[in-house]
Coordinates of C-alpha atoms in Angstrom, one line a residue:
Chain O
X91 CA 8.2 2.0 -15.8
X92 CA 8.2 -0.5 -12.4
X93 CA 4.3 -1.9 -13.5
X94 CA 3.0 -4.8 -11.1
X95 CA 0.0 -6.4 -12.6
X96 CA -2.4 -9.5 -10.6
X97 CA -4.3 -11.9 -12.3
X98 CA -7.3 -12.3 -11.3
X99 CA -8.8 -9.0 -10.9
X100 CA -12.0 -10.3 -9.4
X101 CA -12.7 -13.9 -8.3
X102 CA -15.7 -15.2 -6.9
X103 CA -15.5 -18.7 -5.2
X104 CA -17.2 -21.0 -3.2
X105 CA -16.4 -21.8 0.9
X106 CA -14.3 -24.2 0.9
X107 CA -12.3 -24.2 -2.3
X108 CA -8.7 -22.9 -2.5
X109 CA -7.7 -19.7 -4.8
X110 CA -4.4 -18.4 -6.6
X111 CA -3.3 -15.1 -6.5
X112 CA -0.5 -13.9 -9.2
X113 CA 1.8 -10.5 -8.7
X114 CA 4.0 -10.0 -11.8
X115 CA 6.5 -7.4 -12.1
X116 CA 6.1 -6.9 -15.7
X117 CA 9.5 -4.1 -16.6
X118 CA 12.3 -4.9 -13.6
X119 CA 13.1 -7.5 -11.6
X120 CA 11.6 -7.4 -8.1
X121 CA 13.8 -8.7 -5.0
X122 CA 11.3 -8.4 -2.9
X123 CA 7.4 -8.7 -3.2
X124 CA 4.6 -8.3 -0.5
X125 CA 1.7 -9.3 0.1
X126 CA -1.3 -6.8 1.2
X127 CA -5.0 -7.3 2.5
X128 CA -7.4 -4.4 2.9
X129 CA -11.1 -4.6 4.2
X130 CA -13.8 -1.9 3.1
X131 CA -12.7 2.1 4.0
X132 CA -9.4 0.6 6.4
X133 CA -5.8 0.8 5.1
X134 CA -3.4 -1.5 4.6
X135 CA -2.6 -4.5 6.6
X136 CA 0.6 -6.6 5.2
X137 CA -0.1 -10.0 5.7
X138 CA 3.4 -11.6 4.3
X139 CA 7.2 -10.3 2.6
X140 CA 8.2 -12.8 0.1
X141 CA 11.9 -13.0 -1.1
X142 CA 12.8 -14.7 -3.7
X143 CA 13.7 -18.4 -3.9
X144 CA 13.5 -18.3 0.1
X145 CA 10.5 -18.2 3.1
X146 CA 8.1 -15.7 3.1
X147 CA 8.0 -14.3 6.0
X148 CA 4.4 -13.7 8.0
X149 CA 3.3 -11.0 9.9
X150 CA 1.5 -11.6 13.4
X151 CA -1.7 -13.1 13.0
X152 CA -1.4 -14.0 9.7
X153 CA -2.2 -18.0 9.6
X154 CA 1.1 -19.3 6.8
X155 CA -0.9 -22.4 6.5
X156 CA -4.0 -20.4 4.8
X157 CA -2.4 -18.5 2.8
X158 CA 0.2 -20.0 0.6
X159 CA 3.1 -17.7 -0.7
X160 CA 4.9 -18.6 -3.3
X161 CA 8.4 -16.5 -4.9
X162 CA 9.4 -19.2 -7.7
X163 CA 11.2 -16.1 -9.8
X164 CA 12.3 -12.2 -9.5
X165 CA 9.3 -10.8 -11.7
X166 CA 6.7 -13.8 -9.9
X167 CA 5.1 -14.6 -6.5
X168 CA 1.6 -16.1 -5.8
X169 CA -0.6 -16.4 -2.8
X170 CA -3.1 -19.6 -2.7
X171 CA -6.1 -19.1 -0.3
X172 CA -6.7 -22.5 0.8
X173 CA -10.0 -23.6 2.1
X174 CA -11.4 -19.8 1.7
X175 CA -14.5 -18.9 4.2
X176 CA -16.1 -15.6 3.9
X177 CA -14.6 -13.5 6.3
X178 CA -11.4 -13.9 3.8
X179 CA -13.5 -11.7 1.5
X180 CA -11.3 -8.8 1.2
X181 CA -9.1 -6.7 -1.1
X182 CA -5.8 -8.2 -1.8
X183 CA -3.0 -6.2 -3.0
X184 CA 0.8 -6.9 -3.7
X185 CA 3.7 -4.7 -4.3
X186 CA 7.4 -5.2 -5.4
X187 CA 10.4 -3.7 -4.7
X188 CA 13.7 -3.8 -7.1
X189 CA 17.2 -3.5 -6.6
X190 CA 18.1 -0.4 -6.1
X191 CA 14.8 0.9 -5.9
X192 CA 15.3 2.0 -2.7
X193 CA 12.6 1.5 -0.4
X194 CA 9.8 2.5 -3.3
X195 CA 7.1 -0.5 -3.5
X196 CA 4.9 -0.2 -6.5
X197 CA 2.0 -1.9 -6.4
X198 CA -0.3 -4.2 -8.8
X199 CA -3.6 -3.3 -9.2
X200 CA -4.7 -5.4 -6.7
X201 CA -7.7 -8.7 -6.5
X202 CA -10.8 -8.3 -5.2
X203 CA -11.8 -12.1 -3.4
X204 CA -15.3 -12.6 -2.2
X205 CA -16.0 -16.0 -0.6
X206 CA -19.2 -17.2 -1.1
Chain W
X150 CA 3.8 -0.8 18.7
X151 CA 4.3 1.1 15.7
X152 CA 1.5 3.2 14.5
X153 CA 1.1 5.7 11.7
X154 CA -1.8 8.3 12.0
X155 CA -3.1 10.8 9.1
X156 CA -5.3 13.7 9.6
X157 CA -8.0 14.7 9.0
X158 CA -9.6 11.7 8.5
X159 CA -11.6 13.4 5.7
X160 CA -11.7 16.7 3.4
X161 CA -14.4 18.2 1.2
X162 CA -13.2 21.1 -0.3
X163 CA -14.5 23.2 -4.2
X164 CA -11.8 23.3 -6.7
X165 CA -8.9 25.4 -6.8
X166 CA -8.6 25.4 -2.6
X167 CA -5.0 24.2 -1.4
X168 CA -5.4 21.4 1.2
X169 CA -2.4 19.7 3.6
X170 CA -2.8 16.6 4.7
X171 CA -0.5 15.1 7.8
X172 CA 0.6 12.3 8.8
X173 CA 2.6 11.2 12.3
X174 CA 4.4 8.1 13.1
X175 CA 6.2 6.2 15.4
X176 CA 8.0 3.5 13.7
X177 CA 11.1 1.6 15.5
X178 CA 12.9 1.0 12.0
X179 CA 12.5 4.1 10.5
X180 CA 14.2 4.7 7.1
X181 CA 11.5 6.4 4.7
X182 CA 7.9 7.9 4.2
X183 CA 5.9 7.3 1.0
X184 CA 2.9 9.0 0.5
X185 CA 0.3 7.3 -2.0
X186 CA -2.9 8.1 -4.1
X187 CA -5.7 5.5 -3.8
X188 CA -8.4 5.9 -6.0
X189 CA -10.6 2.8 -6.5
X190 CA -8.3 0.2 -6.3
X191 CA -4.3 -0.3 -5.4
X192 CA -2.2 3.4 -4.7
X193 CA -0.1 5.1 -7.0
X194 CA 3.3 5.8 -5.7
X195 CA 3.7 10.3 -5.0
X196 CA 6.6 10.5 -3.0
X197 CA 9.2 9.0 -0.8
X198 CA 10.8 11.0 1.4
X199 CA 13.8 10.1 3.3
X200 CA 15.9 13.4 4.8
X201 CA 14.3 15.9 6.7
X202 CA 13.4 19.3 5.5
X203 CA 14.0 18.8 2.0
X204 CA 10.7 19.2 0.3
X205 CA 9.5 17.1 -2.9
X206 CA 7.4 18.5 -5.6
X207 CA 5.9 17.0 -8.9
X208 CA 3.6 20.0 -10.1
X209 CA 1.0 21.1 -7.9
X210 CA 1.9 18.4 -5.0
X211 CA 4.5 19.1 -2.8
X212 CA 5.5 16.8 0.4
X213 CA 8.2 17.2 3.0
X214 CA 9.5 15.2 6.5
X215 CA 10.5 16.5 9.9
X216 CA 12.3 13.7 11.3
X217 CA 12.7 15.7 14.7
X218 CA 9.0 15.8 15.1
X219 CA 8.2 12.8 13.7
X220 CA 5.8 13.7 10.5
X221 CA 5.2 15.0 7.4
X222 CA 2.5 17.2 5.4
X223 CA 1.7 16.5 1.6
X224 CA 0.3 19.5 0.2
X225 CA -2.3 20.2 -2.4
X226 CA -2.1 23.5 -4.5
X227 CA -4.9 24.6 -6.9
X228 CA -7.1 21.2 -5.9
X229 CA -8.6 19.8 -9.2
X230 CA -12.0 16.9 -9.1
X231 CA -9.2 14.9 -10.5
X232 CA -7.7 15.0 -6.9
X233 CA -10.3 13.0 -5.3
X234 CA -8.6 9.7 -4.2
X235 CA -7.9 8.6 -0.4
X236 CA -4.2 10.1 0.2
X237 CA -2.2 7.3 2.5
X238 CA 1.3 7.5 4.0
X239 CA 3.3 4.8 5.3
X240 CA 6.5 5.0 6.9
X241 CA 9.2 2.4 7.8
X242 CA 12.5 0.3 6.4
X243 CA 11.8 -2.9 4.6
X244 CA 8.4 -3.3 5.7
X245 CA 5.9 -0.4 6.1
X246 CA 3.5 0.5 8.4
X247 CA 0.1 2.3 6.9
X248 CA -2.0 4.9 8.1
X249 CA -5.7 4.8 7.8
X250 CA -5.4 7.4 5.0
X251 CA -6.9 10.9 4.3
X252 CA -10.2 11.1 2.1
X253 CA -10.0 13.6 0.3
X254 CA -13.3 15.3 -2.0
X255 CA -12.7 18.0 -4.3
X256 CA -15.9 19.1 -5.1
X257 CA -16.6 21.3 -8.6

């Protein structure tokens, strides 16, 4: 149980374009989803917390107009990187937390974004 | 500022060895400590520790939390090459602060 998927796994785009990443909880309802980014050989950095039906809460230093998060249903959250630039290239990982799962977060497989 | 520090940064052992990974934390809103194993992609969940002094075990892996001294350890006995990975710990309540991980390599 507690499977989280992400789509796409890997994306390459041109500078200035927007990219949407989906995060889905497959076998449970995720009241809260978290978006992280990870640079090579570094740890996970929390970008934002997304609750179903409400606005996301962004961590300090994360531009909310650049990283748009939508959590329209209990099984889907999306992260859109708008006007992507090469410095946005990174590994983006989502995690989901369901009702009654205490503090455990289950991670998706990640999306590697490369901006040319 | 909240922080989670893991040690050692990197470790190389031979199959059959026992390893202990350390995680110390200074997190303002702390309720639980999580351990994850990360291979090539996203982390996979190992343990969640909430109570001090109670060991959690899963096969050859075990972990314990000390809320007085603010640290946790992850033990792996009889290591196998498949244990090679980065091990992450994270502390928090609703949101988690992650350490930079310990990179473990197990040689055959």
